[in-house]
mmCIF file with all atom_site columns, N, CA and C in Angstrom:
data_model
loop_
_atom_site.group_PDB
_atom_site.id
_atom_site.type_symbol
_atom_site.label_atom_id
_atom_site.label_alt_id
_atom_site.label_comp_id
_atom_site.label_asym_id
_atom_site.label_entity_id
_atom_site.label_seq_id
_atom_site.pdbx_PDB_ins_code
_atom_site.Cartn_x
_atom_site.Cartn_y
_atom_site.Cartn_z
_atom_site.occupancy
_atom_site.B_iso_or_equiv
_atom_site.pdbx_formal_charge
_atom_site.auth_seq_id
_atom_site.auth_comp_id
_atom_site.auth_asym_id
_atom_site.auth_atom_id
_atom_site.pdbx_PDB_model_num
ATOM 1   N N  . UNK A 1 1  ? 31.967 19.485 -29.506 1.00 94.00 ? 70  UNK A N  1
ATOM 2   C CA . UNK A 1 1  ? 31.872 18.110 -29.059 1.00 94.00 ? 70  UNK A CA 1
ATOM 3   C C  . UNK A 1 1  ? 30.565 17.529 -29.586 1.00 94.00 ? 70  UNK A C  1
ATOM 4   N N  . UNK A 1 2  ? 30.577 16.216 -29.839 1.00 97.00 ? 71  UNK A N  1
ATOM 5   C CA . UNK A 1 2  ? 29.364 15.532 -30.286 1.00 97.00 ? 71  UNK A CA 1
ATOM 6   C C  . UNK A 1 2  ? 28.884 14.588 -29.188 1.00 97.00 ? 71  UNK A C  1
ATOM 7   N N  . UNK A 1 3  ? 27.571 14.566 -29.033 1.00 97.00 ? 72  UNK A N  1
ATOM 8   C CA . UNK A 1 3  ? 26.915 13.677 -28.086 1.00 97.00 ? 72  UNK A CA 1
ATOM 9   C C  . UNK A 1 3  ? 25.828 12.921 -28.838 1.00 97.00 ? 72  UNK A C  1
ATOM 10  N N  . UNK A 1 4  ? 25.623 11.677 -28.459 1.00 97.00 ? 73  UNK A N  1
ATOM 11  C CA . UNK A 1 4  ? 24.655 10.818 -29.132 1.00 97.00 ? 73  UNK A CA 1
ATOM 12  C C  . UNK A 1 4  ? 23.589 10.387 -28.142 1.00 97.00 ? 73  UNK A C  1
ATOM 13  N N  . UNK A 1 5  ? 22.338 10.722 -28.455 1.00 94.00 ? 74  UNK A N  1
ATOM 14  C CA . UNK A 1 5  ? 21.181 10.391 -27.630 1.00 94.00 ? 74  UNK A CA 1
ATOM 15  C C  . UNK A 1 5  ? 20.466 9.238  -28.336 1.00 94.00 ? 74  UNK A C  1
ATOM 16  N N  . UNK A 1 6  ? 20.518 8.058  -27.759 1.00 93.00 ? 75  UNK A N  1
ATOM 17  C CA . UNK A 1 6  ? 19.955 6.884  -28.428 1.00 93.00 ? 75  UNK A CA 1
ATOM 18  C C  . UNK A 1 6  ? 18.487 6.667  -28.071 1.00 93.00 ? 75  UNK A C  1
ATOM 19  N N  . UNK A 1 7  ? 17.806 5.900  -28.928 1.00 90.00 ? 76  UNK A N  1
ATOM 20  C CA . UNK A 1 7  ? 16.395 5.571  -28.729 1.00 90.00 ? 76  UNK A CA 1
ATOM 21  C C  . UNK A 1 7  ? 16.245 4.066  -28.579 1.00 90.00 ? 76  UNK A C  1
ATOM 22  N N  . UNK A 1 8  ? 15.240 3.670  -27.833 1.00 84.00 ? 77  UNK A N  1
ATOM 23  C CA . UNK A 1 8  ? 14.965 2.256  -27.617 1.00 84.00 ? 77  UNK A CA 1
ATOM 24  C C  . UNK A 1 8  ? 14.075 1.684  -28.701 1.00 84.00 ? 77  UNK A C  1
ATOM 25  N N  . UNK A 1 9  ? 13.506 0.528  -28.404 1.00 80.00 ? 78  UNK A N  1
ATOM 26  C CA . UNK A 1 9  ? 12.700 -0.173 -29.404 1.00 80.00 ? 78  UNK A CA 1
ATOM 27  C C  . UNK A 1 9  ? 11.253 0.315  -29.449 1.00 80.00 ? 78  UNK A C  1
ATOM 28  N N  . UNK A 1 10 ? 10.814 1.070  -28.433 1.00 75.00 ? 79  UNK A N  1
ATOM 29  C CA . UNK A 1 10 ? 9.438  1.584  -28.468 1.00 75.00 ? 79  UNK A CA 1
ATOM 30  C C  . UNK A 1 10 ? 9.239  2.673  -27.414 1.00 75.00 ? 79  UNK A C  1
ATOM 31  N N  . UNK A 1 11 ? 8.147  3.423  -27.549 1.00 74.00 ? 80  UNK A N  1
ATOM 32  C CA . UNK A 1 11 ? 7.768  4.414  -26.553 1.00 74.00 ? 80  UNK A CA 1
ATOM 33  C C  . UNK A 1 11 ? 8.568  5.697  -26.561 1.00 74.00 ? 80  UNK A C  1
ATOM 34  N N  . UNK A 1 12 ? 9.302  5.982  -27.647 1.00 78.00 ? 81  UNK A N  1
ATOM 35  C CA . UNK A 1 12 ? 10.113 7.192  -27.724 1.00 78.00 ? 81  UNK A CA 1
ATOM 36  C C  . UNK A 1 12 ? 9.808  7.920  -29.025 1.00 78.00 ? 81  UNK A C  1
ATOM 37  N N  . UNK A 1 13 ? 10.462 9.045  -29.233 1.00 80.00 ? 82  UNK A N  1
ATOM 38  C CA . UNK A 1 13 ? 10.232 9.833  -30.443 1.00 80.00 ? 82  UNK A CA 1
ATOM 39  C C  . UNK A 1 13 ? 10.486 9.004  -31.711 1.00 80.00 ? 82  UNK A C  1
ATOM 40  N N  . UNK A 1 14 ? 11.465 8.125  -31.662 1.00 86.00 ? 83  UNK A N  1
ATOM 41  C CA . UNK A 1 14 ? 11.808 7.250  -32.786 1.00 86.00 ? 83  UNK A CA 1
ATOM 42  C C  . UNK A 1 14 ? 12.008 5.838  -32.274 1.00 86.00 ? 83  UNK A C  1
ATOM 43  N N  . UNK A 1 15 ? 11.860 4.882  -33.155 1.00 88.00 ? 84  UNK A N  1
ATOM 44  C CA . UNK A 1 15 ? 12.190 3.497  -32.817 1.00 88.00 ? 84  UNK A CA 1
ATOM 45  C C  . UNK A 1 15 ? 13.611 3.259  -33.306 1.00 88.00 ? 84  UNK A C  1
ATOM 46  N N  . UNK A 1 16 ? 14.546 3.106  -32.365 1.00 91.00 ? 85  UNK A N  1
ATOM 47  C CA . UNK A 1 16 ? 15.941 2.898  -32.708 1.00 91.00 ? 85  UNK A CA 1
ATOM 48  C C  . UNK A 1 16 ? 16.609 4.154  -33.234 1.00 91.00 ? 85  UNK A C  1
ATOM 49  N N  . UNK A 1 17 ? 17.887 4.021  -33.524 1.00 94.00 ? 86  UNK A N  1
ATOM 50  C CA . UNK A 1 17 ? 18.664 5.145  -34.024 1.00 94.00 ? 86  UNK A CA 1
ATOM 51  C C  . UNK A 1 17 ? 19.072 6.093  -32.912 1.00 94.00 ? 86  UNK A C  1
ATOM 52  N N  . UNK A 1 18 ? 19.438 7.308  -33.314 1.00 96.00 ? 87  UNK A N  1
ATOM 53  C CA . UNK A 1 18 ? 19.917 8.281  -32.343 1.00 96.00 ? 87  UNK A CA 1
ATOM 54  C C  . UNK A 1 18 ? 19.804 9.694  -32.889 1.00 96.00 ? 87  UNK A C  1
ATOM 55  N N  . UNK A 1 19 ? 19.899 10.643 -31.987 1.00 95.00 ? 88  UNK A N  1
ATOM 56  C CA . UNK A 1 19 ? 20.012 12.060 -32.320 1.00 95.00 ? 88  UNK A CA 1
ATOM 57  C C  . UNK A 1 19 ? 21.435 12.477 -31.996 1.00 95.00 ? 88  UNK A C  1
ATOM 58  N N  . UNK A 1 20 ? 22.068 13.128 -32.941 1.00 97.00 ? 89  UNK A N  1
ATOM 59  C CA . UNK A 1 20 ? 23.429 13.631 -32.747 1.00 97.00 ? 89  UNK A CA 1
ATOM 60  C C  . UNK A 1 20 ? 23.318 15.105 -32.364 1.00 97.00 ? 89  UNK A C  1
ATOM 61  N N  . UNK A 1 21 ? 23.939 15.476 -31.247 1.00 97.00 ? 90  UNK A N  1
ATOM 62  C CA . UNK A 1 21 ? 23.909 16.862 -30.799 1.00 97.00 ? 90  UNK A CA 1
ATOM 63  C C  . UNK A 1 21 ? 25.336 17.385 -30.721 1.00 97.00 ? 90  UNK A C  1
ATOM 64  N N  . UNK A 1 22 ? 25.587 18.482 -31.402 1.00 96.00 ? 91  UNK A N  1
ATOM 65  C CA . UNK A 1 22 ? 26.902 19.116 -31.361 1.00 96.00 ? 91  UNK A CA 1
ATOM 66  C C  . UNK A 1 22 ? 26.784 20.342 -30.460 1.00 96.00 ? 91  UNK A C  1
ATOM 67  N N  . UNK A 1 23 ? 27.515 20.326 -29.351 1.00 95.00 ? 92  UNK A N  1
ATOM 68  C CA . UNK A 1 23 ? 27.423 21.385 -28.343 1.00 95.00 ? 92  UNK A CA 1
ATOM 69  C C  . UNK A 1 23 ? 28.736 21.458 -27.564 1.00 95.00 ? 92  UNK A C  1
ATOM 70  N N  . UNK A 1 24 ? 28.982 22.576 -26.866 1.00 92.00 ? 93  UNK A N  1
ATOM 71  C CA . UNK A 1 24 ? 30.245 22.730 -26.147 1.00 92.00 ? 93  UNK A CA 1
ATOM 72  C C  . UNK A 1 24 ? 30.372 21.891 -24.875 1.00 92.00 ? 93  UNK A C  1
ATOM 73  N N  . UNK A 1 25 ? 29.250 21.361 -24.358 1.00 94.00 ? 94  UNK A N  1
ATOM 74  C CA . UNK A 1 25 ? 29.314 20.555 -23.138 1.00 94.00 ? 94  UNK A CA 1
ATOM 75  C C  . UNK A 1 25 ? 28.132 19.592 -23.096 1.00 94.00 ? 94  UNK A C  1
ATOM 76  N N  . UNK A 1 26 ? 28.239 18.596 -22.230 1.00 94.00 ? 95  UNK A N  1
ATOM 77  C CA . UNK A 1 26 ? 27.145 17.636 -22.054 1.00 94.00 ? 95  UNK A CA 1
ATOM 78  C C  . UNK A 1 26 ? 25.873 18.339 -21.563 1.00 94.00 ? 95  UNK A C  1
ATOM 79  N N  . UNK A 1 27 ? 26.045 19.266 -20.631 1.00 94.00 ? 96  UNK A N  1
ATOM 80  C CA . UNK A 1 27 ? 24.885 19.989 -20.083 1.00 94.00 ? 96  UNK A CA 1
ATOM 81  C C  . UNK A 1 27 ? 24.164 20.779 -21.180 1.00 94.00 ? 96  UNK A C  1
ATOM 82  N N  . UNK A 1 28 ? 24.925 21.441 -22.037 1.00 94.00 ? 97  UNK A N  1
ATOM 83  C CA . UNK A 1 28 ? 24.322 22.205 -23.137 1.00 94.00 ? 97  UNK A CA 1
ATOM 84  C C  . UNK A 1 28 ? 23.666 21.275 -24.137 1.00 94.00 ? 97  UNK A C  1
ATOM 85  N N  . UNK A 1 29 ? 24.292 20.133 -24.397 1.00 94.00 ? 98  UNK A N  1
ATOM 86  C CA . UNK A 1 29 ? 23.701 19.146 -25.312 1.00 94.00 ? 98  UNK A CA 1
ATOM 87  C C  . UNK A 1 29 ? 22.366 18.644 -24.763 1.00 94.00 ? 98  UNK A C  1
ATOM 88  N N  . UNK A 1 30 ? 22.302 18.410 -23.475 1.00 90.00 ? 99  UNK A N  1
ATOM 89  C CA . UNK A 1 30 ? 21.059 17.946 -22.856 1.00 90.00 ? 99  UNK A CA 1
ATOM 90  C C  . UNK A 1 30 ? 19.972 19.012 -22.951 1.00 90.00 ? 99  UNK A C  1
ATOM 91  N N  . UNK A 1 31 ? 20.338 20.273 -22.762 1.00 91.00 ? 100 UNK A N  1
ATOM 92  C CA . UNK A 1 31 ? 19.363 21.365 -22.893 1.00 91.00 ? 100 UNK A CA 1
ATOM 93  C C  . UNK A 1 31 ? 18.849 21.460 -24.326 1.00 91.00 ? 100 UNK A C  1
ATOM 94  N N  . UNK A 1 32 ? 19.762 21.338 -25.298 1.00 93.00 ? 101 UNK A N  1
ATOM 95  C CA . UNK A 1 32 ? 19.362 21.410 -26.705 1.00 93.00 ? 101 UNK A CA 1
ATOM 96  C C  . UNK A 1 32 ? 18.436 20.249 -27.059 1.00 93.00 ? 101 UNK A C  1
ATOM 97  N N  . UNK A 1 33 ? 18.779 19.055 -26.623 1.00 92.00 ? 102 UNK A N  1
ATOM 98  C CA . UNK A 1 33 ? 17.938 17.884 -26.892 1.00 92.00 ? 102 UNK A CA 1
ATOM 99  C C  . UNK A 1 33 ? 16.559 18.083 -26.272 1.00 92.00 ? 102 UNK A C  1
ATOM 100 N N  . UNK A 1 34 ? 16.534 18.561 -25.037 1.00 88.00 ? 103 UNK A N  1
ATOM 101 C CA . UNK A 1 34 ? 15.271 18.759 -24.324 1.00 88.00 ? 103 UNK A CA 1
ATOM 102 C C  . UNK A 1 34 ? 14.399 19.844 -24.952 1.00 88.00 ? 103 UNK A C  1
ATOM 103 N N  . UNK A 1 35 ? 15.004 20.770 -25.687 1.00 90.00 ? 104 UNK A N  1
ATOM 104 C CA . UNK A 1 35 ? 14.230 21.803 -26.370 1.00 90.00 ? 104 UNK A CA 1
ATOM 105 C C  . UNK A 1 35 ? 13.348 21.202 -27.463 1.00 90.00 ? 104 UNK A C  1
ATOM 106 N N  . UNK A 1 36 ? 13.746 20.054 -28.001 1.00 90.00 ? 105 UNK A N  1
ATOM 107 C CA . UNK A 1 36 ? 12.990 19.406 -29.068 1.00 90.00 ? 105 UNK A CA 1
ATOM 108 C C  . UNK A 1 36 ? 12.259 18.151 -28.615 1.00 90.00 ? 105 UNK A C  1
ATOM 109 N N  . UNK A 1 37 ? 12.703 17.565 -27.501 1.00 86.00 ? 106 UNK A N  1
ATOM 110 C CA . UNK A 1 37 ? 12.110 16.319 -27.005 1.00 86.00 ? 106 UNK A CA 1
ATOM 111 C C  . UNK A 1 37 ? 11.767 16.479 -25.533 1.00 86.00 ? 106 UNK A C  1
ATOM 112 N N  . UNK A 1 38 ? 10.491 16.473 -25.245 1.00 77.00 ? 107 UNK A N  1
ATOM 113 C CA . UNK A 1 38 ? 10.035 16.639 -23.872 1.00 77.00 ? 107 UNK A CA 1
ATOM 114 C C  . UNK A 1 38 ? 10.538 15.521 -22.982 1.00 77.00 ? 107 UNK A C  1
ATOM 115 N N  . UNK A 1 39 ? 10.825 15.849 -21.747 1.00 71.00 ? 108 UNK A N  1
ATOM 116 C CA . UNK A 1 39 ? 11.263 14.826 -20.801 1.00 71.00 ? 108 UNK A CA 1
ATOM 117 C C  . UNK A 1 39 ? 10.077 13.944 -20.418 1.00 71.00 ? 108 UNK A C  1
ATOM 118 N N  . UNK A 1 40 ? 10.391 12.728 -20.022 1.00 66.00 ? 109 UNK A N  1
ATOM 119 C CA . UNK A 1 40 ? 9.372  11.767 -19.609 1.00 66.00 ? 109 UNK A CA 1
ATOM 120 C C  . UNK A 1 40 ? 9.584  11.495 -18.124 1.00 66.00 ? 109 UNK A C  1
ATOM 121 N N  . UNK A 1 41 ? 8.605  11.853 -17.302 1.00 64.00 ? 110 UNK A N  1
ATOM 122 C CA . UNK A 1 41 ? 8.718  11.694 -15.847 1.00 64.00 ? 110 UNK A CA 1
ATOM 123 C C  . UNK A 1 41 ? 9.992  12.334 -15.297 1.00 64.00 ? 110 UNK A C  1
ATOM 124 N N  . UNK A 1 42 ? 10.347 13.506 -15.828 1.00 61.00 ? 111 UNK A N  1
ATOM 125 C CA . UNK A 1 42 ? 11.527 14.225 -15.359 1.00 61.00 ? 111 UNK A CA 1
ATOM 126 C C  . UNK A 1 42 ? 12.849 13.693 -15.875 1.00 61.00 ? 111 UNK A C  1
ATOM 127 N N  . UNK A 1 43 ? 12.801 12.700 -16.752 1.00 61.00 ? 112 UNK A N  1
ATOM 128 C CA . UNK A 1 43 ? 14.021 12.092 -17.303 1.00 61.00 ? 112 UNK A CA 1
ATOM 129 C C  . UNK A 1 43 ? 14.163 12.477 -18.775 1.00 61.00 ? 112 UNK A C  1
ATOM 130 N N  . UNK A 1 44 ? 15.405 12.576 -19.261 1.00 64.00 ? 113 UNK A N  1
ATOM 131 C CA . UNK A 1 44 ? 15.638 12.847 -20.672 1.00 64.00 ? 113 UNK A CA 1
ATOM 132 C C  . UNK A 1 44 ? 14.963 11.754 -21.494 1.00 64.00 ? 113 UNK A C  1
ATOM 133 N N  . UNK A 1 45 ? 14.341 12.134 -22.598 1.00 70.00 ? 114 UNK A N  1
ATOM 134 C CA . UNK A 1 45 ? 13.537 11.215 -23.411 1.00 70.00 ? 114 UNK A CA 1
ATOM 135 C C  . UNK A 1 45 ? 14.383 10.303 -24.305 1.00 70.00 ? 114 UNK A C  1
ATOM 136 N N  . UNK A 1 46 ? 15.386 9.673  -23.720 1.00 76.00 ? 115 UNK A N  1
ATOM 137 C CA . UNK A 1 46 ? 16.212 8.698  -24.434 1.00 76.00 ? 115 UNK A CA 1
ATOM 138 C C  . UNK A 1 46 ? 16.870 7.795  -23.393 1.00 76.00 ? 115 UNK A C  1
ATOM 139 N N  . UNK A 1 47 ? 17.185 6.540  -23.760 1.00 78.00 ? 116 UNK A N  1
ATOM 140 C CA . UNK A 1 47 ? 17.772 5.657  -22.755 1.00 78.00 ? 116 UNK A CA 1
ATOM 141 C C  . UNK A 1 47 ? 19.222 5.944  -22.398 1.00 78.00 ? 116 UNK A C  1
ATOM 142 N N  . UNK A 1 48 ? 20.026 6.400  -23.377 1.00 89.00 ? 117 UNK A N  1
ATOM 143 C CA . UNK A 1 48 ? 21.445 6.626  -23.108 1.00 89.00 ? 117 UNK A CA 1
ATOM 144 C C  . UNK A 1 48 ? 21.963 7.849  -23.837 1.00 89.00 ? 117 UNK A C  1
ATOM 145 N N  . UNK A 1 49 ? 22.970 8.478  -23.238 1.00 93.00 ? 118 UNK A N  1
ATOM 146 C CA . UNK A 1 49 ? 23.666 9.610  -23.844 1.00 93.00 ? 118 UNK A CA 1
ATOM 147 C C  . UNK A 1 49 ? 25.150 9.252  -23.852 1.00 93.00 ? 118 UNK A C  1
ATOM 148 N N  . UNK A 1 50 ? 25.765 9.337  -25.025 1.00 96.00 ? 119 UNK A N  1
ATOM 149 C CA . UNK A 1 50 ? 27.172 8.969  -25.172 1.00 96.00 ? 119 UNK A CA 1
ATOM 150 C C  . UNK A 1 50 ? 27.995 10.148 -25.677 1.00 96.00 ? 119 UNK A C  1
ATOM 151 N N  . UNK A 1 51 ? 29.246 10.220 -25.249 1.00 97.00 ? 120 UNK A N  1
ATOM 152 C CA . UNK A 1 51 ? 30.202 11.118 -25.891 1.00 97.00 ? 120 UNK A CA 1
ATOM 153 C C  . UNK A 1 51 ? 30.560 10.465 -27.222 1.00 97.00 ? 120 UNK A C  1
ATOM 154 N N  . UNK A 1 52 ? 31.180 11.209 -28.112 1.00 96.00 ? 121 UNK A N  1
ATOM 155 C CA . UNK A 1 52 ? 31.558 10.639 -29.404 1.00 96.00 ? 121 UNK A CA 1
ATOM 156 C C  . UNK A 1 52 ? 32.508 9.450  -29.221 1.00 96.00 ? 121 UNK A C  1
ATOM 157 N N  . UNK A 1 53 ? 33.474 9.601  -28.333 1.00 96.00 ? 122 UNK A N  1
ATOM 158 C CA . UNK A 1 53 ? 34.447 8.534  -28.095 1.00 96.00 ? 122 UNK A CA 1
ATOM 159 C C  . UNK A 1 53 ? 33.758 7.259  -27.589 1.00 96.00 ? 122 UNK A C  1
ATOM 160 N N  . UNK A 1 54 ? 32.888 7.405  -26.618 1.00 97.00 ? 123 UNK A N  1
ATOM 161 C CA . UNK A 1 54 ? 32.180 6.239  -26.070 1.00 97.00 ? 123 UNK A CA 1
ATOM 162 C C  . UNK A 1 54 ? 31.236 5.632  -27.096 1.00 97.00 ? 123 UNK A C  1
ATOM 163 N N  . UNK A 1 55 ? 30.596 6.475  -27.904 1.00 96.00 ? 124 UNK A N  1
ATOM 164 C CA . UNK A 1 55 ? 29.652 5.980  -28.893 1.00 96.00 ? 124 UNK A CA 1
ATOM 165 C C  . UNK A 1 55 ? 30.355 5.158  -29.964 1.00 96.00 ? 124 UNK A C  1
ATOM 166 N N  . UNK A 1 56 ? 31.527 5.596  -30.392 1.00 95.00 ? 125 UNK A N  1
ATOM 167 C CA . UNK A 1 56 ? 32.296 4.840  -31.392 1.00 95.00 ? 125 UNK A CA 1
ATOM 168 C C  . UNK A 1 56 ? 32.601 3.425  -30.892 1.00 95.00 ? 125 UNK A C  1
ATOM 169 N N  . UNK A 1 57 ? 32.834 3.281  -29.608 1.00 96.00 ? 126 UNK A N  1
ATOM 170 C CA . UNK A 1 57 ? 33.157 1.972  -29.033 1.00 96.00 ? 126 UNK A CA 1
ATOM 171 C C  . UNK A 1 57 ? 31.965 1.015  -29.006 1.00 96.00 ? 126 UNK A C  1
ATOM 172 N N  . UNK A 1 58 ? 30.741 1.540  -29.115 1.00 95.00 ? 127 UNK A N  1
ATOM 173 C CA . UNK A 1 58 ? 29.557 0.670  -29.062 1.00 95.00 ? 127 UNK A CA 1
ATOM 174 C C  . UNK A 1 58 ? 29.335 -0.115 -30.350 1.00 95.00 ? 127 UNK A C  1
ATOM 175 N N  . UNK A 1 59 ? 29.886 0.367  -31.456 1.00 95.00 ? 128 UNK A N  1
ATOM 176 C CA . UNK A 1 59 ? 29.658 -0.282 -32.747 1.00 95.00 ? 128 UNK A CA 1
ATOM 177 C C  . UNK A 1 59 ? 28.384 0.178  -33.442 1.00 95.00 ? 128 UNK A C  1
ATOM 178 N N  . UNK A 1 60 ? 27.602 1.053  -32.791 1.00 95.00 ? 129 UNK A N  1
ATOM 179 C CA . UNK A 1 60 ? 26.341 1.500  -33.391 1.00 95.00 ? 129 UNK A CA 1
ATOM 180 C C  . UNK A 1 60 ? 26.541 2.368  -34.631 1.00 95.00 ? 129 UNK A C  1
ATOM 181 N N  . UNK A 1 61 ? 27.649 3.112  -34.709 1.00 93.00 ? 130 UNK A N  1
ATOM 182 C CA . UNK A 1 61 ? 27.866 3.945  -35.891 1.00 93.00 ? 130 UNK A CA 1
ATOM 183 C C  . UNK A 1 61 ? 27.835 3.102  -37.158 1.00 93.00 ? 130 UNK A C  1
ATOM 184 N N  . UNK A 1 62 ? 28.390 1.916  -37.102 1.00 93.00 ? 131 UNK A N  1
ATOM 185 C CA . UNK A 1 62 ? 28.408 1.033  -38.266 1.00 93.00 ? 131 UNK A CA 1
ATOM 186 C C  . UNK A 1 62 ? 27.174 0.138  -38.326 1.00 93.00 ? 131 UNK A C  1
ATOM 187 N N  . UNK A 1 63 ? 26.801 -0.432 -37.193 1.00 93.00 ? 132 UNK A N  1
ATOM 188 C CA . UNK A 1 63 ? 25.734 -1.426 -37.181 1.00 93.00 ? 132 UNK A CA 1
ATOM 189 C C  . UNK A 1 63 ? 24.342 -0.897 -36.924 1.00 93.00 ? 132 UNK A C  1
ATOM 190 N N  . UNK A 1 64 ? 24.223 0.331  -36.465 1.00 94.00 ? 133 UNK A N  1
ATOM 191 C CA . UNK A 1 64 ? 22.913 0.887  -36.165 1.00 94.00 ? 133 UNK A CA 1
ATOM 192 C C  . UNK A 1 64 ? 22.422 0.500  -34.786 1.00 94.00 ? 133 UNK A C  1
ATOM 193 N N  . UNK A 1 65 ? 21.249 0.992  -34.451 1.00 93.00 ? 134 UNK A N  1
ATOM 194 C CA . UNK A 1 65 ? 20.615 0.770  -33.158 1.00 93.00 ? 134 UNK A CA 1
ATOM 195 C C  . UNK A 1 65 ? 19.160 0.392  -33.435 1.00 93.00 ? 134 UNK A C  1
ATOM 196 N N  . UNK A 1 66 ? 18.792 -0.841 -33.176 1.00 93.00 ? 135 UNK A N  1
ATOM 197 C CA . UNK A 1 66 ? 17.460 -1.354 -33.504 1.00 93.00 ? 135 UNK A CA 1
ATOM 198 C C  . UNK A 1 66 ? 17.133 -1.110 -34.976 1.00 93.00 ? 135 UNK A C  1
ATOM 199 N N  . UNK A 1 67 ? 18.121 -1.313 -35.839 1.00 92.00 ? 136 UNK A N  1
ATOM 200 C CA . UNK A 1 67 ? 17.910 -1.211 -37.282 1.00 92.00 ? 136 UNK A CA 1
ATOM 201 C C  . UNK A 1 67 ? 17.920 0.198  -37.852 1.00 92.00 ? 136 UNK A C  1
ATOM 202 N N  . UNK A 1 68 ? 18.239 1.198  -37.045 1.00 95.00 ? 137 UNK A N  1
ATOM 203 C CA . UNK A 1 68 ? 18.243 2.580  -37.532 1.00 95.00 ? 137 UNK A CA 1
ATOM 204 C C  . UNK A 1 68 ? 19.544 3.281  -37.145 1.00 95.00 ? 137 UNK A C  1
ATOM 205 N N  . UNK A 1 69 ? 19.826 4.367  -37.853 1.00 96.00 ? 138 UNK A N  1
ATOM 206 C CA . UNK A 1 69 ? 21.025 5.162  -37.548 1.00 96.00 ? 138 UNK A CA 1
ATOM 207 C C  . UNK A 1 69 ? 20.607 6.589  -37.191 1.00 96.00 ? 138 UNK A C  1
ATOM 208 N N  . UNK A 1 70 ? 21.313 7.603  -37.688 1.00 96.00 ? 139 UNK A N  1
ATOM 209 C CA . UNK A 1 70 ? 21.027 8.990  -37.325 1.00 96.00 ? 139 UNK A CA 1
ATOM 210 C C  . UNK A 1 70 ? 19.608 9.378  -37.726 1.00 96.00 ? 139 UNK A C  1
ATOM 211 N N  . UNK A 1 71 ? 18.829 9.868  -36.774 1.00 95.00 ? 140 UNK A N  1
ATOM 212 C CA . UNK A 1 71 ? 17.464 10.334 -37.021 1.00 95.00 ? 140 UNK A CA 1
ATOM 213 C C  . UNK A 1 71 ? 17.419 11.838 -37.229 1.00 95.00 ? 140 UNK A C  1
ATOM 214 N N  . UNK A 1 72 ? 18.288 12.560 -36.522 1.00 95.00 ? 141 UNK A N  1
ATOM 215 C CA . UNK A 1 72 ? 18.331 14.015 -36.639 1.00 95.00 ? 141 UNK A CA 1
ATOM 216 C C  . UNK A 1 72 ? 19.640 14.513 -36.050 1.00 95.00 ? 141 UNK A C  1
ATOM 217 N N  . UNK A 1 73 ? 19.986 15.749 -36.396 1.00 97.00 ? 142 UNK A N  1
ATOM 218 C CA . UNK A 1 73 ? 21.165 16.409 -35.837 1.00 97.00 ? 142 UNK A CA 1
ATOM 219 C C  . UNK A 1 73 ? 20.735 17.761 -35.285 1.00 97.00 ? 142 UNK A C  1
ATOM 220 N N  . UNK A 1 74 ? 21.222 18.068 -34.100 1.00 97.00 ? 143 UNK A N  1
ATOM 221 C CA . UNK A 1 74 ? 20.970 19.355 -33.461 1.00 97.00 ? 143 UNK A CA 1
ATOM 222 C C  . UNK A 1 74 ? 22.343 19.988 -33.239 1.00 97.00 ? 143 UNK A C  1
ATOM 223 N N  . UNK A 1 75 ? 22.498 21.215 -33.702 1.00 95.00 ? 144 UNK A N  1
ATOM 224 C CA . UNK A 1 75 ? 23.792 21.881 -33.605 1.00 95.00 ? 144 UNK A CA 1
ATOM 225 C C  . UNK A 1 75 ? 23.643 23.211 -32.874 1.00 95.00 ? 144 UNK A C  1
ATOM 226 N N  . UNK A 1 76 ? 24.533 23.462 -31.935 1.00 87.00 ? 145 UNK A N  1
ATOM 227 C CA . UNK A 1 76 ? 24.589 24.734 -31.212 1.00 87.00 ? 145 UNK A CA 1
ATOM 228 C C  . UNK A 1 76 ? 25.763 25.510 -31.795 1.00 87.00 ? 145 UNK A C  1
ATOM 229 N N  . UNK A 1 77 ? 25.485 26.691 -32.310 1.00 83.00 ? 146 UNK A N  1
ATOM 230 C CA . UNK A 1 77 ? 26.565 27.526 -32.817 1.00 83.00 ? 146 UNK A CA 1
ATOM 231 C C  . UNK A 1 77 ? 26.445 28.926 -32.230 1.00 83.00 ? 146 UNK A C  1
ATOM 232 N N  . UNK A 1 78 ? 27.567 29.554 -32.097 1.00 82.00 ? 147 UNK A N  1
ATOM 233 C CA . UNK A 1 78 ? 27.609 30.930 -31.612 1.00 82.00 ? 147 UNK A CA 1
ATOM 234 C C  . UNK A 1 78 ? 28.599 31.676 -32.486 1.00 82.00 ? 147 UNK A C  1
ATOM 235 N N  . UNK A 1 79 ? 28.167 32.796 -33.033 1.00 88.00 ? 148 UNK A N  1
ATOM 236 C CA . UNK A 1 79 ? 29.023 33.586 -33.902 1.00 88.00 ? 148 UNK A CA 1
ATOM 237 C C  . UNK A 1 79 ? 29.288 34.940 -33.270 1.00 88.00 ? 148 UNK A C  1
ATOM 238 N N  . UNK A 1 80 ? 30.522 35.371 -33.348 1.00 94.00 ? 149 UNK A N  1
ATOM 239 C CA . UNK A 1 80 ? 30.923 36.690 -32.859 1.00 94.00 ? 149 UNK A CA 1
ATOM 240 C C  . UNK A 1 80 ? 31.236 37.572 -34.054 1.00 94.00 ? 149 UNK A C  1
ATOM 241 N N  . UNK A 1 81 ? 30.875 38.833 -33.949 1.00 94.00 ? 150 UNK A N  1
ATOM 242 C CA . UNK A 1 81 ? 31.141 39.785 -35.045 1.00 94.00 ? 150 UNK A CA 1
ATOM 243 C C  . UNK A 1 81 ? 31.883 40.986 -34.531 1.00 94.00 ? 150 UNK A C  1
#
């Protein structure tokens, strides 16, 4: 599953755009995001978190967010041997 962590216009790791996190659940995606971006006052360091379906409906994939698009991708993978 893909989750999109968006950024605001100031005071965050990036100005605009989003981080795409590929993980098996929202909870795991939040943990992965938090591993790279410290929480602010106990809150995830982004204004909104979207599922892929909800994010597509926002129009940001095409139009961007505050003039920016994908800033980084975080992927969780597990391999069995």
